[in-house]
XYZ file of C-alpha atoms in Angstrom:
599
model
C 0.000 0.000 0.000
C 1.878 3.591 -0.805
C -0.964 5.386 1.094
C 1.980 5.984 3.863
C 4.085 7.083 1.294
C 1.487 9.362 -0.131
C 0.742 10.696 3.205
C 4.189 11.843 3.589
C 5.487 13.034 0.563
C 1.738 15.452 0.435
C 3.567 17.456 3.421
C 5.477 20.535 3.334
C 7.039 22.858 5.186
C 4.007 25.348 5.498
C 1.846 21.520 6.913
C 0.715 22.102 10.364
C 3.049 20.369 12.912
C 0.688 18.634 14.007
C -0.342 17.148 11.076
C 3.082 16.405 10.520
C 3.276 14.558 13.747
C 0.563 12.546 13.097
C 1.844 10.915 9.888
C 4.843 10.272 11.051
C 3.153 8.529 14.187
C 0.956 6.507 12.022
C 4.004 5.177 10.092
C 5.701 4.113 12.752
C 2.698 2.233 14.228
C 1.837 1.013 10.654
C 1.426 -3.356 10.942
C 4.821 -4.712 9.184
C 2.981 -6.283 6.115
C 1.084 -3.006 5.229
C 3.578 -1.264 3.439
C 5.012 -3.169 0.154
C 9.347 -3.640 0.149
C 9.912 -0.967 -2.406
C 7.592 1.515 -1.178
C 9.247 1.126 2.196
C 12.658 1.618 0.661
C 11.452 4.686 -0.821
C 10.043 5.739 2.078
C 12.848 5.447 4.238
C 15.224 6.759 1.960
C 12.500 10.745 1.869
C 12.352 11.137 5.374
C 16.566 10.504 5.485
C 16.899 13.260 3.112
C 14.292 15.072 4.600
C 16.102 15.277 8.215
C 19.845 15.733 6.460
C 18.372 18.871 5.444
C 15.065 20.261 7.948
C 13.399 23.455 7.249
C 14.886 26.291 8.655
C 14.847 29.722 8.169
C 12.328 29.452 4.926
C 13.628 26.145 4.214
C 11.949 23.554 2.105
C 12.306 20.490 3.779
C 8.581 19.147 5.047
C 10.319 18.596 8.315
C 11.456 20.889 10.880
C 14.478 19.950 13.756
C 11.557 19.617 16.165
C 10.639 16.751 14.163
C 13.592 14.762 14.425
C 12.944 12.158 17.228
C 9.355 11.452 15.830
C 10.899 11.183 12.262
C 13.678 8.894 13.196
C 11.004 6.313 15.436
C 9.212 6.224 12.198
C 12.639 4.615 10.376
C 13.588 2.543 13.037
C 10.207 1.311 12.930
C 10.291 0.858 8.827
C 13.377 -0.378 9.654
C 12.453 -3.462 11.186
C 11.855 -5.185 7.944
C 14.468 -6.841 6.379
C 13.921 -4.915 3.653
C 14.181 -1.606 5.191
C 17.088 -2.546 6.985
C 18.993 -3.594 3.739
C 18.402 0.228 2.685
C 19.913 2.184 6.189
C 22.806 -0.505 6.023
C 24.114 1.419 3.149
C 27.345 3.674 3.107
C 25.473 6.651 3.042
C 22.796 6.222 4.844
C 24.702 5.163 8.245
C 26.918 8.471 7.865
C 23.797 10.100 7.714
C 22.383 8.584 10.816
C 25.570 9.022 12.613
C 25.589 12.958 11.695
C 22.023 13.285 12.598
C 23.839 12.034 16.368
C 25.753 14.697 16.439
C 23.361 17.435 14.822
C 20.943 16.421 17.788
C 23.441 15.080 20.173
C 21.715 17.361 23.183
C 18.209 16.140 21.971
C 17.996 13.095 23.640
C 14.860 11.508 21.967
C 16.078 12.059 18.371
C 20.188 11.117 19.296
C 18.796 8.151 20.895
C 16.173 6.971 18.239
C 19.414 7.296 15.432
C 21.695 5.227 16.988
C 18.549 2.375 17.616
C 18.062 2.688 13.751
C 21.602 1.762 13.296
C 21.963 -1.050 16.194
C 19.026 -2.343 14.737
C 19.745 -2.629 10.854
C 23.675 -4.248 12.519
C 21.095 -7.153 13.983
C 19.121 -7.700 10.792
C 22.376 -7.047 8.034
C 25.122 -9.310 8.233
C 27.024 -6.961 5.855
C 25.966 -3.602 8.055
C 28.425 -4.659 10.983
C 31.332 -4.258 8.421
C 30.145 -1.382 7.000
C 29.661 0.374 9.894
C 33.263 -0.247 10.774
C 34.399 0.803 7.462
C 36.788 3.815 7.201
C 33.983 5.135 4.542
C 31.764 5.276 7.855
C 34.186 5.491 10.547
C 31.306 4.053 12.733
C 33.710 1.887 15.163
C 35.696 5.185 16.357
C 32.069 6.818 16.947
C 30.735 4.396 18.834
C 34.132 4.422 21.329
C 34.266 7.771 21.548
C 30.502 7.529 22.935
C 31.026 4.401 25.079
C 34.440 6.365 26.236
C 32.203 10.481 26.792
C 28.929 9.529 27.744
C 27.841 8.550 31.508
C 23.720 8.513 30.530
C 22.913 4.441 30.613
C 20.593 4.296 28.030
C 23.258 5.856 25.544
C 26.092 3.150 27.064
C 23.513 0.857 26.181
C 23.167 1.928 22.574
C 27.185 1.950 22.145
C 27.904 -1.145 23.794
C 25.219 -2.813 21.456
C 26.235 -0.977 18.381
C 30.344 -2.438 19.566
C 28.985 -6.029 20.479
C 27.672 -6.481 17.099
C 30.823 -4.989 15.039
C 33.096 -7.619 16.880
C 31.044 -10.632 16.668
C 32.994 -11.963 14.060
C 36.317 -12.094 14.856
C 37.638 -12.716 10.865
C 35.184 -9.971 9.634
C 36.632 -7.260 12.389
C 40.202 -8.287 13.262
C 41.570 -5.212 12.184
C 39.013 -3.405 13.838
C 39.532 -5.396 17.071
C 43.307 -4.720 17.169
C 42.941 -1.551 16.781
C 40.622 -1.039 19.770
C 42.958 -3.067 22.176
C 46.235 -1.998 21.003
C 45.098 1.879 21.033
C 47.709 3.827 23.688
C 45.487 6.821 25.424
C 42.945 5.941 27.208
C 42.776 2.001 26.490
C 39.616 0.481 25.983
C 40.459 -1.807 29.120
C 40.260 1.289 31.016
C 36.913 2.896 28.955
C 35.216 -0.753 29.903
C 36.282 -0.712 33.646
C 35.331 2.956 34.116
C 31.704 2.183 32.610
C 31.467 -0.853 34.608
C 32.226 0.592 37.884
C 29.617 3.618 36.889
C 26.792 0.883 35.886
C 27.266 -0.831 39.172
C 26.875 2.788 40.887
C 23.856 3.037 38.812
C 22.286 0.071 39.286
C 23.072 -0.153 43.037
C 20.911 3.193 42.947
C 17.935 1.680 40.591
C 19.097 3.564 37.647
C 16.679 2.925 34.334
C 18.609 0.656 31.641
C 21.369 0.207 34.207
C 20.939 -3.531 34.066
C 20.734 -3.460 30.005
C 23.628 -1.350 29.682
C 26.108 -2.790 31.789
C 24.318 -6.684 29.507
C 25.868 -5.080 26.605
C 28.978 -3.948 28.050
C 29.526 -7.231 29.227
C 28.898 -9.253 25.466
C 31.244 -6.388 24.088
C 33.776 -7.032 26.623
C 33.906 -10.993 25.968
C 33.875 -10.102 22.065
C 37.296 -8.703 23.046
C 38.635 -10.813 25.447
C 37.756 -13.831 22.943
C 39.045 -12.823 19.900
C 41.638 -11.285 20.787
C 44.041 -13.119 22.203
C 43.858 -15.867 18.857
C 44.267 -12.828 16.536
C 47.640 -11.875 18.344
C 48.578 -15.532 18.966
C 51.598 -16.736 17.262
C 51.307 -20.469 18.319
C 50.855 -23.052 15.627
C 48.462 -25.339 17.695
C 45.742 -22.302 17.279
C 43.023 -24.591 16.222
C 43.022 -26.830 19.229
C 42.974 -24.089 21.096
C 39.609 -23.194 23.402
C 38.331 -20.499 25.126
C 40.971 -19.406 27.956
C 43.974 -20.875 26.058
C 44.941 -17.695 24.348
C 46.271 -14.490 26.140
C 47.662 -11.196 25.930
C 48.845 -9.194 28.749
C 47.383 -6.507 26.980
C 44.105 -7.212 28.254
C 45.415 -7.579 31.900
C 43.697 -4.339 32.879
C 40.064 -6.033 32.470
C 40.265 -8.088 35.462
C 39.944 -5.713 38.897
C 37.035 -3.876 37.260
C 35.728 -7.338 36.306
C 36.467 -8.810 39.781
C 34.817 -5.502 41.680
C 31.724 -5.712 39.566
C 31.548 -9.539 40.518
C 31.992 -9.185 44.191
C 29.453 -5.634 44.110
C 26.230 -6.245 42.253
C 23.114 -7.750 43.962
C 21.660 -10.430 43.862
C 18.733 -10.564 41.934
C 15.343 -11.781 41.897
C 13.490 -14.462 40.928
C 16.214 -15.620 39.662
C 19.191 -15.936 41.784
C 21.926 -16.037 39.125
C 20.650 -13.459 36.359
C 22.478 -10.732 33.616
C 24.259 -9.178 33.683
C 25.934 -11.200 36.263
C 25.918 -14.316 34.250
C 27.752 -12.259 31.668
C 30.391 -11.055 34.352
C 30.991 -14.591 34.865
C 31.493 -15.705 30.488
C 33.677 -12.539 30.656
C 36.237 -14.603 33.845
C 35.993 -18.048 32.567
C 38.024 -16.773 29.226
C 40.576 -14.538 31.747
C 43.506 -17.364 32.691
C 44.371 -17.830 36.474
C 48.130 -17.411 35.640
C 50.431 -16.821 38.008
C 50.826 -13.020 36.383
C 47.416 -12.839 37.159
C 47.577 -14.711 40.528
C 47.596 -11.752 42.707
C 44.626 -9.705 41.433
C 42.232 -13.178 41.087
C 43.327 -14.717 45.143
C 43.324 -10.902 46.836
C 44.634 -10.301 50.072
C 42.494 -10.472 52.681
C 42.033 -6.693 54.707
C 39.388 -7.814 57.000
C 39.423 -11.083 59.549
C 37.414 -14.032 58.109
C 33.284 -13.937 59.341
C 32.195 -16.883 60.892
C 29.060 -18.494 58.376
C 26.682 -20.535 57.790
C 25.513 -22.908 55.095
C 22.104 -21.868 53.445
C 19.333 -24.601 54.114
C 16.127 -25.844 53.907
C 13.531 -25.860 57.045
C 13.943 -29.436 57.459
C 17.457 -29.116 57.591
C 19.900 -27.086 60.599
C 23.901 -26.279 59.459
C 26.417 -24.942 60.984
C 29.445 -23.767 58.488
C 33.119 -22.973 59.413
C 34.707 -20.090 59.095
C 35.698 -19.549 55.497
C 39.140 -17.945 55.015
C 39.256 -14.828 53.126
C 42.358 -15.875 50.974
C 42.778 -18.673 49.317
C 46.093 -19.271 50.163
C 45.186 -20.032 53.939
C 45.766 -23.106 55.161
C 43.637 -22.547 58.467
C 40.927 -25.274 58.707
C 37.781 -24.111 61.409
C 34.307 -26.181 61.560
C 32.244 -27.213 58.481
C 28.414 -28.145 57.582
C 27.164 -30.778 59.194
C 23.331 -32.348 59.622
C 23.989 -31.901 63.281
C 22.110 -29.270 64.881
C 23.566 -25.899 64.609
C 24.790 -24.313 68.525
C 25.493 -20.936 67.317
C 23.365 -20.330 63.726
C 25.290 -17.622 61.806
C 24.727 -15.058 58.566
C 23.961 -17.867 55.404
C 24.717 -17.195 52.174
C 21.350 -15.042 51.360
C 22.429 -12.961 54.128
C 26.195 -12.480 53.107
C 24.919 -11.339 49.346
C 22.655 -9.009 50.998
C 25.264 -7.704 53.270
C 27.609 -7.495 50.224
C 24.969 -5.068 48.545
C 24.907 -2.383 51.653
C 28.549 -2.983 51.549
C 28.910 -2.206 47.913
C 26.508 0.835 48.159
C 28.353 2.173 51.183
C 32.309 1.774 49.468
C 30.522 3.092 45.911
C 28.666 5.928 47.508
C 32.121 6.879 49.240
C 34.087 7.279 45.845
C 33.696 7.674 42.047
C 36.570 5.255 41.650
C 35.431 2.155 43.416
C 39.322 0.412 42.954
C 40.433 2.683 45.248
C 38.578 1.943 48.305
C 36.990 -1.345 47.463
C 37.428 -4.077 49.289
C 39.058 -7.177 47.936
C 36.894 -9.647 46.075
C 36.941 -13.011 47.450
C 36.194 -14.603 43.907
C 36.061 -18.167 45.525
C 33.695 -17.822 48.136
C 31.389 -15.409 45.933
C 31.087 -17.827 43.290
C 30.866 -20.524 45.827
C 27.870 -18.999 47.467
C 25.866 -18.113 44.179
C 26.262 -21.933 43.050
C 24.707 -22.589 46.416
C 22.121 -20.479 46.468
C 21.192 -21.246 42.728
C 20.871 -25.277 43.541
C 19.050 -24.464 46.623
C 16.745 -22.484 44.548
C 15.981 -24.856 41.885
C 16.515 -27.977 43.558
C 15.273 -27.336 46.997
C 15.640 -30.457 49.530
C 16.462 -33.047 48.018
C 14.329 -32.790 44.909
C 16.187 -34.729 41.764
C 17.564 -32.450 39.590
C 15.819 -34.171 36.113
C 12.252 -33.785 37.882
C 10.021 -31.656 35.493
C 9.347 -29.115 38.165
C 12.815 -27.936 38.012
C 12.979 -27.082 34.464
C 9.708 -25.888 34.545
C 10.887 -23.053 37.361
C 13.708 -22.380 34.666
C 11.970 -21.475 32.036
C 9.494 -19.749 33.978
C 11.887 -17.332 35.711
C 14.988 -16.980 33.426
C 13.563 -18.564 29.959
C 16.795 -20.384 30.308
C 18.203 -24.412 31.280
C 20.535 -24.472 34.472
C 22.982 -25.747 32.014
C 22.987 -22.791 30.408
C 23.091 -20.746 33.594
C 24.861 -22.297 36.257
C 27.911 -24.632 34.083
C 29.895 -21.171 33.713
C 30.218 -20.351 36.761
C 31.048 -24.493 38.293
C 33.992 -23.764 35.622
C 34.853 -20.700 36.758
C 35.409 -22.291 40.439
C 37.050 -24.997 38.192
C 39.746 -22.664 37.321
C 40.432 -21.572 40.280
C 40.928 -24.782 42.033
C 42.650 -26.058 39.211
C 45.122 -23.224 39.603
C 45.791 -22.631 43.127
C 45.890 -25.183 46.043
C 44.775 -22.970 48.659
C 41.598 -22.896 46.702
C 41.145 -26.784 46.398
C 41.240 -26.964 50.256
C 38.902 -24.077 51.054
C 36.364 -25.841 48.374
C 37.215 -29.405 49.955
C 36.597 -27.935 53.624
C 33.367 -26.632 52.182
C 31.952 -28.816 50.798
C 33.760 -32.142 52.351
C 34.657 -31.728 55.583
C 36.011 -33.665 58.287
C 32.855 -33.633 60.423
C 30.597 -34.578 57.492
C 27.695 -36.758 58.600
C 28.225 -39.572 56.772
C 25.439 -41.574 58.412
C 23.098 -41.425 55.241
C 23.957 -41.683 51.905
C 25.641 -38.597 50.779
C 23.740 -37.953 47.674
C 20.733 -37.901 49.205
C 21.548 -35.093 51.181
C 19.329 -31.883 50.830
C 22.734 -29.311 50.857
C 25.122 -28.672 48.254
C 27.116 -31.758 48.229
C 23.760 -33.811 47.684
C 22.998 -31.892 45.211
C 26.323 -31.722 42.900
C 26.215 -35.779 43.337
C 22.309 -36.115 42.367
C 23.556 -33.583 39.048
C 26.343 -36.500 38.563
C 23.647 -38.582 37.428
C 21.166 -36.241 35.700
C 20.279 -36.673 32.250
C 18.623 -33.321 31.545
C 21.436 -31.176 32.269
C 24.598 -32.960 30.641
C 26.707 -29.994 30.385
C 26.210 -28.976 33.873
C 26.751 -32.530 34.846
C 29.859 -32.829 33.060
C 31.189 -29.403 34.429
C 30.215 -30.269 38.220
C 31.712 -33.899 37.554
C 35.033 -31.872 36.847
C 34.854 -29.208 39.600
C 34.635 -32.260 42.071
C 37.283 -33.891 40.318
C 39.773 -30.296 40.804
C 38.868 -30.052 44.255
C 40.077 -33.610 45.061
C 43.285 -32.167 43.439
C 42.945 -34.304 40.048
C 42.864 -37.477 41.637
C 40.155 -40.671 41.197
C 41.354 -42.420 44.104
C 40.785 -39.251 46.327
C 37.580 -38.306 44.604
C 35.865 -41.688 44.869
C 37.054 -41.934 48.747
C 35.746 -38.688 49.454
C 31.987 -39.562 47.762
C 32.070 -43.112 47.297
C 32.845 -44.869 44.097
C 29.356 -45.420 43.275
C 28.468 -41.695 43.309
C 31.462 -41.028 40.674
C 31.480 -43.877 38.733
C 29.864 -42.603 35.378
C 31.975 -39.539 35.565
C 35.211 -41.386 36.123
C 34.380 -43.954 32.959
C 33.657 -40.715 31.075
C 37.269 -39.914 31.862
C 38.760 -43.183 30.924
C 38.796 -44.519 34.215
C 36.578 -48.362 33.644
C 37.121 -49.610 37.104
C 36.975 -48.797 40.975
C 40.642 -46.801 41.940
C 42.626 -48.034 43.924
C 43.007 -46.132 47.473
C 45.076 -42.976 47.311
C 48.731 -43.545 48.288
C 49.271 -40.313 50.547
C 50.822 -38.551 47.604
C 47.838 -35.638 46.973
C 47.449 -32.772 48.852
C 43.670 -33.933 49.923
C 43.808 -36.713 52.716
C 40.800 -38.700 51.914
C 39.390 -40.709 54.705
C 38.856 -44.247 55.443
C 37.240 -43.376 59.198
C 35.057 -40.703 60.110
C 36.377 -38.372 62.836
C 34.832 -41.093 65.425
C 36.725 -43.844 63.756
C 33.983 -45.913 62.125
C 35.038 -47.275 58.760
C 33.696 -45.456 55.233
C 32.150 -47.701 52.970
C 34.464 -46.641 49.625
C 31.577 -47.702 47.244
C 28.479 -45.331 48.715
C 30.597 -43.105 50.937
C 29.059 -43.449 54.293
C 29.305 -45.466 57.429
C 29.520 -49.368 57.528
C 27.556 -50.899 59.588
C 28.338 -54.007 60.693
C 26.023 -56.503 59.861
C 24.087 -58.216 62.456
C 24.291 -62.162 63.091
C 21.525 -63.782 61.654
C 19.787 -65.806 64.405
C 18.535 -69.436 63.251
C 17.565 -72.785 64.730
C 18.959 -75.962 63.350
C 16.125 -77.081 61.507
C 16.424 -73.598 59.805
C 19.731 -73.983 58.940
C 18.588 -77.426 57.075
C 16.201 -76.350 55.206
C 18.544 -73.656 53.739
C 21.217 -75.678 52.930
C 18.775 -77.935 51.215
C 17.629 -75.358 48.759
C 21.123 -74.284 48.302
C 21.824 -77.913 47.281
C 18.884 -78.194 45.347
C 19.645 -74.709 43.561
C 23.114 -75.385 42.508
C 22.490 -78.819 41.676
C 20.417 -77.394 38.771
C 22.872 -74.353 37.900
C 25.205 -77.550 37.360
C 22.933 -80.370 35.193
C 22.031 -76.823 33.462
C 25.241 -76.008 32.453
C 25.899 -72.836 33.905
C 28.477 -73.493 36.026
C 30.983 -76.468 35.662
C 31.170 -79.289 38.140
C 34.588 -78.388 39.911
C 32.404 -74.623 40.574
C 29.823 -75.847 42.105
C 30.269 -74.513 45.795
C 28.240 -77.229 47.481
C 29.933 -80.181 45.614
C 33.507 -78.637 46.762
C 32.627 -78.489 50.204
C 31.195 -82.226 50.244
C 34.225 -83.250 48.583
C 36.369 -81.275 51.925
C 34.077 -82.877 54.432
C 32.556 -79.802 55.501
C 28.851 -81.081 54.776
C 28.034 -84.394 56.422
């Protein structure tokens, strides 16, 4: 239908602005299949021309400045179709919608709406995400410059989306990529960590589109940190290469911001574990825990460790030791138990929420949170969200593959907890897998001396029960896979230490996964995790299930009894035997005849 484009093109500069307004309203509310592909080209392609040059001063143009944020909702809007968005992906027409930024750069309605026209048509266009970047354009140094000047969130938003979608492909935008990291004054390590600390002000004070921009940010920032390091690596083993294999130094600088924002924002809700967090933690897993890097991931600690306590159900009391603030501690206090608690302390809930008034007070205090920050412990953080999240969507002992829990996931994050929760278990991976002191704060955690090991251990409604009931989940193989490994780092690498500490049985799958067909052997001494073989009372550990053996009871029976079982245990293998399943010289009641033990 061109009665849109008839509608607009009857304007002119002496049309009421009012009428004006209304056309260009009922274009951008226009259903997407009203307006014909070439008509909405054409249309597009007016108002463009029309806004490059507005009435003023006796102009001709049917539109005045004023109409600039109405005109440019009614492009993004036309826009939206493939076919409009094939049209402003064009040379010309995203210079023009980058110098209608600047001509209205202190209007924010129409600034805004031009930048959405071009984030949107780099969605829908392949093509536009290299043209954009394109000296001809000179889009990418735009849009750092405004991630780098502005400090409104909705317009970090806009730039952070408009730079996410330039370096998604790392072939189509290594140049541009380079350039970005390996630019001297200011770095864009430092542009990133200076919005980041200003989006967690922002959203610590319920800022509007402080969430969304800090999303962006985030996808931007692992654009960078992923491609990056394989575009500067030299090594001729690139393709075997995964995420976190590759690094540059020059990327260093990401980390504290990183590590402040993951120790400062809230926790969220429904959802314990939701974005931009979750992107915090894909931006860590590809940072390595190199011993470079050592010092700024395992902080020292500035305050004494706070006595805690495990998060549980109502059917279940904890008690939880003291958790060190570094990881290089090798002081070992109390641990969870099913016991009842003497002296309940903060849980985890409680820490995050203490973490928040903490974070508001130390951001409130300064503009540069790394200054006066305090250190992140990145072990017990992430340690405490993986907690929380199972005790969320697994409460008690619920099996992890029951339909309820996916249900809850779609229903509050549109998302599977493999998806969620299996980047951060690797993220504690790494760190256990790279420093000891970690390994034994985990171990102490989550297997401590003083566990009850009365019951079976995967049956257990805390955290341990529920990282073994994952071990044998079917809906959530990647998380299964990752927690399989986690448990594995913590018990420093080892089979033999791992399948003492649970129980064969519990680790079984996971260890033939890894090659592993049979039971271990019992560890020698050699790792750094004593596993047991007593509980602290001295009663022996079953090494298949984990838990206490009891010692069987004798089996009281009269003589008659005792008859008329050995009879059918004649009877029984003297079948097995004319049958053929087992040989003569096998059969266990012909070989004790033959000895004289049966009269």
């Amino acid at each position: 239908m061109s009665k849109f484009l008839d509608a607009y093109t009857a304007l002119s500069a002496a049309s009421p602005r009012s009428q004006v307004a209304q056309v260009l309203q009922s274009i951008a509310d226009a259903p997407p299949l009203t307006i014909d592909d070439a008509k909405r080209r054409e249309l597009i392609q007016t108002i463009l021309d029309d806004l490059s040059k507005p009435s003023t001063n006796g102009g001709k143009s049917r539109l005045s400045p004023k109409d600039a944020a109405p005109a440019l909702q009614a492009v993004k809007s036309l826009g939206k179709n493939p076919a409009g968005s094939e049209l402003i992906a064009t040379p010309a027409n995203l210079s023009a919608l980058i110098s209608l930024y600047n001509t209205y750069k202190d209007v924010a309605d129409a600034s805004n709406e031009a930048l959405r026209c071009v984030a949107n048509a780099m969605l829908l266009v392949d093509r536009a995400r290299v043209t954009f970047i394109d000296k001809q354009v000179g889009g990418g140094e735009f849009a750092v410059e405004l991630l780098e000047k502005t400090t409104v969130p909705e317009r970090i938003f806009l730039a952070s989306r408009i730079l996410f979608l330039s370096t998604v492909s790392q072939h189509q935008a290594a140049t541009f990529i380079k350039s970005l990291v390996e630019s001297k004054s200011p770095s864009i390590t430092e542009v990133i960590g200076k919005q980041l600390d200003l989006l967690t002000r922002n959203i610590l004070s319920g800022t509007k589109l402080a969430r969304e921009a800090m999303t962006d940010l985030l996808k931007f920032t692992f654009n960078l940190l992923l491609h990056y390091p394989k575009l500067v690596d030299n090594s001729s083993t690139e393709d075997t290469k995964v995420m976190g294999d590759c690094w540059s130094d020059r990327l260093d600088g990401i980390l504290p911001p990183l590590l402040r924002t993951f120790g400062t924002l809230p926790p969220s809700f429904p959802a314990p574990l939701a974005a931009p967090m979750t992107h915090v933690i894909h931006a860590l897993i590809t940072i390595p825990v190199s011993q470079p890097l050592q010092s700024v991931w395992f902080q020292p600690a500035r305050t004494p460790p706070v006595q805690t306590s495990k998060p549980g159900s109502s059917s279940e009391t904890s008690s939880k030791a003291s958790r060190s603030s570094s990881s290089t501690s090798s002081s070992r206090a109390g641990s969870p138990t099913t016991g009842p608690a003497k002296d309940p302390k903060p849980g985890a809930f409680d820490r995050a929420w203490s973490a928040l008034a903490a974070g508001r007070r130390s951001l409130s205090r300064s503009s540069s949170p790394g200054a006066n920050s305090s250190p992140v412990d990145v072990l017990l953080r992430a340690y405490d969200m993986l907690d929380v999240s199972l005790n969320h969507y697994t409460p008690d002992a619920i099996d992890p593959d029951d339909r309820s829990v996916r249900e809850r996931c779609q229903r509050e994050m549109d998302q599977s907890l493999d998806d969620t929760l299996t980047p951060l278990v690797v993220l504690i991976t790494k760190l256990c897998l790279a420093d000891e002191g970690s390994r034994r704060r985990m171990r102490e955690w989550i297997l401590p001396d003083d566990l009850d090991r009365t019951s079976p251990l995967e049956g257990r409604a805390d955290l341990l029960g529920r990282l073994l009931r994952l071990l044998s989940s079917v809906h959530h193989a990647k998380l299964k896979n990752a927690v399989g490994e986690m448990l594995y780092a913590v018990c420093d690498s080892d089979a033999s230490t791992l399948a003492s500490y649970v129980g064969y049985g519990n680790v079984a799958g996971f260890l033939f996964n890894k090659g592993i067909m049979s039971a271990p052997p019992p560890p020698a001494g050699s790792s750094g995790a004593s596993a047991p073989t007593t509980t602290a009372s001295g009663a022996p550990i079953n090494p298949i299930t984990g838990v206490v053996e009891k010692p069987s009871e004798p089996i009281e029976m009269t003589e008659e009894e005792k008859e008329r079982e050995a009879e059918k245990l004649f009877v029984l293998f003297d079948r097995l035997e004319k049958s053929g399943a087992i040989p003569k010289e096998s059969n266990p009641i012909r070989q004790a005849i033959q000895k004289g033990k049966l009269g």
